[in-house]
């Protein structure tokens, strides 16, 4: 399952699932370098960072909002 | 026969009532807001923010709760009599502030949308962009120090003051709204870094009511900022038994020792302040 880190609330990472429901994960279970906006891969108890997908997603959104702000 | 006649007459009355109600809607009582009303409502949307401001016929929404309450928020706003928002503010693109924003944009007539110029990678954020694009709207970048009117109230933007921050919370739009002699300060999730910048800019922050930053987290509401705001009331928007320990005791202690009246959406439910320009009246759901 893929997750997006929406935010950190203290020691908890609040992650968005693909159905837009939210999942709280203790920060220590995440890779150390994980930051807001990163995409995670959750396989059983194992959580890894999807570096390629995270970059792709940032670029995708950046292009999408180019003309959004006045 | 007499009994039958009675039933017949009763049926006509019932039918007339039902059809009269359906076909002459103009005769229904209208919830037209009074031109002089100024009301701020902190909606109980759990561990999230959603605030409405009604200033005469003008309306504003600050944040729209999380994803899970999007549908119920729309219903609540409709029940309250809103059909448009002249100004919509998405303080910053975290799910607990913009989760229901796409639903609101889709369901209501929308005027100006303010959001800080920063993006998130969530589907939640993408939904908001899509709703804005679908309606052919654009987003206005908040410029601190600038003001606009909402009815007879004056709204002044106070933050964000930097181009980039490490934490999305500090991008929060901070807005102070003055209605005659009453003032409200809405902090979003702005943390102490943003508070320092606001004070350094020498913006007027004094307010009667402070919407406490970041759900009462200790990351916000520094002592120096609180003493500059010097509010009579503080509102903390927080979910019952939330996983984050909000509001933090440190924040509650600061507010209590300053003798500030605390209202919390987890304890008081939806909280409404009404101002006549001089006096404030507070009513709570619980």
PDB file of C-alpha atoms in Angstrom, chain B residues 99-246:
ATOM      1  CA  UNK B  99      -9.966  18.357   3.624  1.00  0.00           C
ATOM      2  CA  UNK B 100     -13.490  19.681   3.045  1.00  0.00           C
ATOM      3  CA  UNK B 101     -12.498  22.648   0.897  1.00  0.00           C
ATOM      4  CA  UNK B 102     -13.157  20.927  -2.440  1.00  0.00           C
ATOM      5  CA  UNK B 103     -16.669  19.976  -1.276  1.00  0.00           C
ATOM      6  CA  UNK B 104     -17.355  23.565  -0.155  1.00  0.00           C
ATOM      7  CA  UNK B 105     -16.045  25.038  -3.431  1.00  0.00           C
ATOM      8  CA  UNK B 106     -18.189  22.575  -5.388  1.00  0.00           C
ATOM      9  CA  UNK B 107     -21.362  23.228  -3.372  1.00  0.00           C
ATOM     10  CA  UNK B 108     -21.306  26.997  -2.730  1.00  0.00           C
ATOM     11  CA  UNK B 109     -20.930  30.173  -4.728  1.00  0.00           C
ATOM     12  CA  UNK B 110     -17.354  31.317  -4.084  1.00  0.00           C
ATOM     13  CA  UNK B 111     -15.744  34.775  -4.350  1.00  0.00           C
ATOM     14  CA  UNK B 112     -12.054  35.271  -3.545  1.00  0.00           C
ATOM     15  CA  UNK B 113      -9.894  32.338  -2.461  1.00  0.00           C
ATOM     16  CA  UNK B 114      -6.747  33.011  -0.432  1.00  0.00           C
ATOM     17  CA  UNK B 115      -4.140  30.285   0.012  1.00  0.00           C
ATOM     18  CA  UNK B 116      -0.408  30.560   0.728  1.00  0.00           C
ATOM     19  CA  UNK B 117       1.761  29.939  -2.325  1.00  0.00           C
ATOM     20  CA  UNK B 118       2.888  26.466  -1.376  1.00  0.00           C
ATOM     21  CA  UNK B 119       1.882  22.984  -2.499  1.00  0.00           C
ATOM     22  CA  UNK B 120       1.275  19.580  -0.950  1.00  0.00           C
ATOM     23  CA  UNK B 121       1.492  16.204  -2.694  1.00  0.00           C
ATOM     24  CA  UNK B 122      -1.663  14.700  -1.186  1.00  0.00           C
ATOM     25  CA  UNK B 123      -4.786  13.753  -3.113  1.00  0.00           C
ATOM     26  CA  UNK B 124      -6.569  16.007  -0.631  1.00  0.00           C
ATOM     27  CA  UNK B 125      -4.669  19.018  -2.010  1.00  0.00           C
ATOM     28  CA  UNK B 126      -5.123  17.888  -5.602  1.00  0.00           C
ATOM     29  CA  UNK B 127      -8.904  17.657  -5.015  1.00  0.00           C
ATOM     30  CA  UNK B 128      -8.906  21.316  -3.929  1.00  0.00           C
ATOM     31  CA  UNK B 129      -6.931  22.412  -7.012  1.00  0.00           C
ATOM     32  CA  UNK B 130      -9.331  20.469  -9.199  1.00  0.00           C
ATOM     33  CA  UNK B 131     -12.400  22.077  -7.591  1.00  0.00           C
ATOM     34  CA  UNK B 132     -10.881  25.551  -8.076  1.00  0.00           C
ATOM     35  CA  UNK B 133     -10.020  24.829 -11.717  1.00  0.00           C
ATOM     36  CA  UNK B 134     -13.421  23.279 -12.435  1.00  0.00           C
ATOM     37  CA  UNK B 135     -15.123  26.479 -11.286  1.00  0.00           C
ATOM     38  CA  UNK B 136     -12.754  28.648 -13.327  1.00  0.00           C
ATOM     39  CA  UNK B 137     -11.506  30.362 -10.151  1.00  0.00           C
ATOM     40  CA  UNK B 138      -7.972  31.343  -9.220  1.00  0.00           C
ATOM     41  CA  UNK B 139      -6.128  31.736  -5.927  1.00  0.00           C
ATOM     42  CA  UNK B 140      -5.033  35.058  -4.458  1.00  0.00           C
ATOM     43  CA  UNK B 141      -1.641  35.144  -2.743  1.00  0.00           C
ATOM     44  CA  UNK B 142      -1.925  36.713   0.714  1.00  0.00           C
ATOM     45  CA  UNK B 143       0.164  39.859   1.127  1.00  0.00           C
ATOM     46  CA  UNK B 144       0.834  40.599   4.820  1.00  0.00           C
ATOM     47  CA  UNK B 145      -0.072  44.141   5.836  1.00  0.00           C
ATOM     48  CA  UNK B 146      -2.870  44.451   3.269  1.00  0.00           C
ATOM     49  CA  UNK B 147      -6.540  44.757   4.203  1.00  0.00           C
ATOM     50  CA  UNK B 148      -9.930  44.184   2.650  1.00  0.00           C
ATOM     51  CA  UNK B 149     -13.484  44.738   3.835  1.00  0.00           C
ATOM     52  CA  UNK B 150     -15.999  42.079   4.751  1.00  0.00           C
ATOM     53  CA  UNK B 151     -19.226  44.012   5.133  1.00  0.00           C
ATOM     54  CA  UNK B 152     -18.392  46.621   7.757  1.00  0.00           C
ATOM     55  CA  UNK B 153     -15.503  44.568   9.154  1.00  0.00           C
ATOM     56  CA  UNK B 154     -11.871  45.154   8.192  1.00  0.00           C
ATOM     57  CA  UNK B 155      -9.735  42.085   7.565  1.00  0.00           C
ATOM     58  CA  UNK B 156      -5.948  42.465   7.701  1.00  0.00           C
ATOM     59  CA  UNK B 157      -3.555  39.746   6.564  1.00  0.00           C
ATOM     60  CA  UNK B 158      -0.597  39.306   8.946  1.00  0.00           C
ATOM     61  CA  UNK B 159       1.224  36.198   7.652  1.00  0.00           C
ATOM     62  CA  UNK B 160       2.992  34.333   6.053  1.00  0.00           C
ATOM     63  CA  UNK B 161       5.911  36.784   5.931  1.00  0.00           C
ATOM     64  CA  UNK B 162       8.594  34.558   4.385  1.00  0.00           C
ATOM     65  CA  UNK B 163       8.817  32.853   1.009  1.00  0.00           C
ATOM     66  CA  UNK B 164       9.782  29.477   2.416  1.00  0.00           C
ATOM     67  CA  UNK B 165       9.608  27.587   5.691  1.00  0.00           C
ATOM     68  CA  UNK B 166      10.693  24.120   6.741  1.00  0.00           C
ATOM     69  CA  UNK B 167       7.264  23.289   8.162  1.00  0.00           C
ATOM     70  CA  UNK B 168       4.010  23.834   6.253  1.00  0.00           C
ATOM     71  CA  UNK B 169       2.339  25.104   9.436  1.00  0.00           C
ATOM     72  CA  UNK B 170       4.336  28.324   9.283  1.00  0.00           C
ATOM     73  CA  UNK B 171       2.909  29.107   5.835  1.00  0.00           C
ATOM     74  CA  UNK B 172      -0.432  29.565   7.603  1.00  0.00           C
ATOM     75  CA  UNK B 173      -2.387  32.640   6.643  1.00  0.00           C
ATOM     76  CA  UNK B 174      -2.899  34.701   9.795  1.00  0.00           C
ATOM     77  CA  UNK B 175      -5.753  37.184   9.649  1.00  0.00           C
ATOM     78  CA  UNK B 176      -7.063  39.797  12.063  1.00  0.00           C
ATOM     79  CA  UNK B 177     -10.650  40.927  11.696  1.00  0.00           C
ATOM     80  CA  UNK B 178     -11.915  44.101  13.292  1.00  0.00           C
ATOM     81  CA  UNK B 179     -15.611  44.853  13.591  1.00  0.00           C
ATOM     82  CA  UNK B 180     -15.907  48.276  15.164  1.00  0.00           C
ATOM     83  CA  UNK B 181     -14.393  47.823  18.649  1.00  0.00           C
ATOM     84  CA  UNK B 182     -14.205  44.005  18.572  1.00  0.00           C
ATOM     85  CA  UNK B 183     -11.220  42.135  17.161  1.00  0.00           C
ATOM     86  CA  UNK B 184     -10.576  38.521  16.272  1.00  0.00           C
ATOM     87  CA  UNK B 185      -7.197  36.969  15.452  1.00  0.00           C
ATOM     88  CA  UNK B 186      -7.107  33.722  13.474  1.00  0.00           C
ATOM     89  CA  UNK B 187      -3.760  31.929  13.593  1.00  0.00           C
ATOM     90  CA  UNK B 188      -4.277  28.789  11.480  1.00  0.00           C
ATOM     91  CA  UNK B 189      -1.412  26.496  12.514  1.00  0.00           C
ATOM     92  CA  UNK B 190       1.202  29.295  12.585  1.00  0.00           C
ATOM     93  CA  UNK B 191       4.031  28.434  14.966  1.00  0.00           C
ATOM     94  CA  UNK B 192       6.436  30.547  16.979  1.00  0.00           C
ATOM     95  CA  UNK B 193       8.660  31.317  13.924  1.00  0.00           C
ATOM     96  CA  UNK B 194       5.734  33.024  12.211  1.00  0.00           C
ATOM     97  CA  UNK B 195       4.638  34.727  15.457  1.00  0.00           C
ATOM     98  CA  UNK B 196       8.132  36.265  15.755  1.00  0.00           C
ATOM     99  CA  UNK B 197       7.938  37.576  12.191  1.00  0.00           C
ATOM    100  CA  UNK B 198       4.513  39.106  12.820  1.00  0.00           C
ATOM    101  CA  UNK B 199       5.803  40.909  15.935  1.00  0.00           C
ATOM    102  CA  UNK B 200       8.967  42.020  14.083  1.00  0.00           C
ATOM    103  CA  UNK B 201       6.762  43.618  11.402  1.00  0.00           C
ATOM    104  CA  UNK B 202       5.057  45.611  14.120  1.00  0.00           C
ATOM    105  CA  UNK B 203       1.605  44.571  12.924  1.00  0.00           C
ATOM    106  CA  UNK B 204      -1.198  45.273  15.338  1.00  0.00           C
ATOM    107  CA  UNK B 205      -2.182  41.915  16.864  1.00  0.00           C
ATOM    108  CA  UNK B 206      -4.312  43.023  19.814  1.00  0.00           C
ATOM    109  CA  UNK B 207      -7.550  41.017  19.816  1.00  0.00           C
ATOM    110  CA  UNK B 208     -10.521  40.175  22.035  1.00  0.00           C
ATOM    111  CA  UNK B 209     -10.655  36.618  20.716  1.00  0.00           C
ATOM    112  CA  UNK B 210      -7.639  34.527  19.731  1.00  0.00           C
ATOM    113  CA  UNK B 211      -8.085  31.371  17.645  1.00  0.00           C
ATOM    114  CA  UNK B 212      -5.101  29.636  19.208  1.00  0.00           C
ATOM    115  CA  UNK B 213      -2.482  28.465  16.688  1.00  0.00           C
ATOM    116  CA  UNK B 214      -2.046  24.779  15.834  1.00  0.00           C
ATOM    117  CA  UNK B 215      -4.804  23.288  18.023  1.00  0.00           C
ATOM    118  CA  UNK B 216      -3.116  24.459  21.225  1.00  0.00           C
ATOM    119  CA  UNK B 217       0.187  22.732  20.443  1.00  0.00           C
ATOM    120  CA  UNK B 218       3.246  23.956  22.351  1.00  0.00           C
ATOM    121  CA  UNK B 219       4.803  24.719  18.934  1.00  0.00           C
ATOM    122  CA  UNK B 220       2.674  27.908  18.915  1.00  0.00           C
ATOM    123  CA  UNK B 221       1.512  30.663  21.285  1.00  0.00           C
ATOM    124  CA  UNK B 222       4.798  31.968  22.650  1.00  0.00           C
ATOM    125  CA  UNK B 223       4.551  34.049  25.822  1.00  0.00           C
ATOM    126  CA  UNK B 224       5.589  37.247  24.049  1.00  0.00           C
ATOM    127  CA  UNK B 225       3.062  36.767  21.263  1.00  0.00           C
ATOM    128  CA  UNK B 226       0.259  36.015  23.713  1.00  0.00           C
ATOM    129  CA  UNK B 227       0.985  39.099  25.778  1.00  0.00           C
ATOM    130  CA  UNK B 228       0.925  41.249  22.616  1.00  0.00           C
ATOM    131  CA  UNK B 229      -2.444  39.815  21.560  1.00  0.00           C
ATOM    132  CA  UNK B 230      -3.702  40.083  25.143  1.00  0.00           C
ATOM    133  CA  UNK B 231      -7.045  38.413  24.389  1.00  0.00           C
ATOM    134  CA  UNK B 232     -10.056  38.119  26.626  1.00  0.00           C
ATOM    135  CA  UNK B 233     -11.010  34.758  25.117  1.00  0.00           C
ATOM    136  CA  UNK B 234      -9.061  31.947  23.467  1.00  0.00           C
ATOM    137  CA  UNK B 235     -10.600  29.312  21.217  1.00  0.00           C
ATOM    138  CA  UNK B 236      -8.875  25.959  20.777  1.00  0.00           C
ATOM    139  CA  UNK B 237     -10.114  23.810  17.916  1.00  0.00           C
ATOM    140  CA  UNK B 238      -9.345  20.271  18.892  1.00  0.00           C
ATOM    141  CA  UNK B 239     -10.763  16.720  18.721  1.00  0.00           C
ATOM    142  CA  UNK B 240     -11.752  14.804  21.840  1.00  0.00           C
ATOM    143  CA  UNK B 241      -9.011  12.374  22.934  1.00  0.00           C
ATOM    144  CA  UNK B 242      -6.903  13.162  19.861  1.00  0.00           C
ATOM    145  CA  UNK B 243      -3.702  11.180  19.261  1.00  0.00           C
ATOM    146  CA  UNK B 244      -1.439  14.233  19.436  1.00  0.00           C
ATOM    147  CA  UNK B 245      -2.060  15.353  23.009  1.00  0.00           C
ATOM    148  CA  UNK B 246      -3.546  18.665  21.809  1.00  0.00           C
TER     149      UNK B 246
END
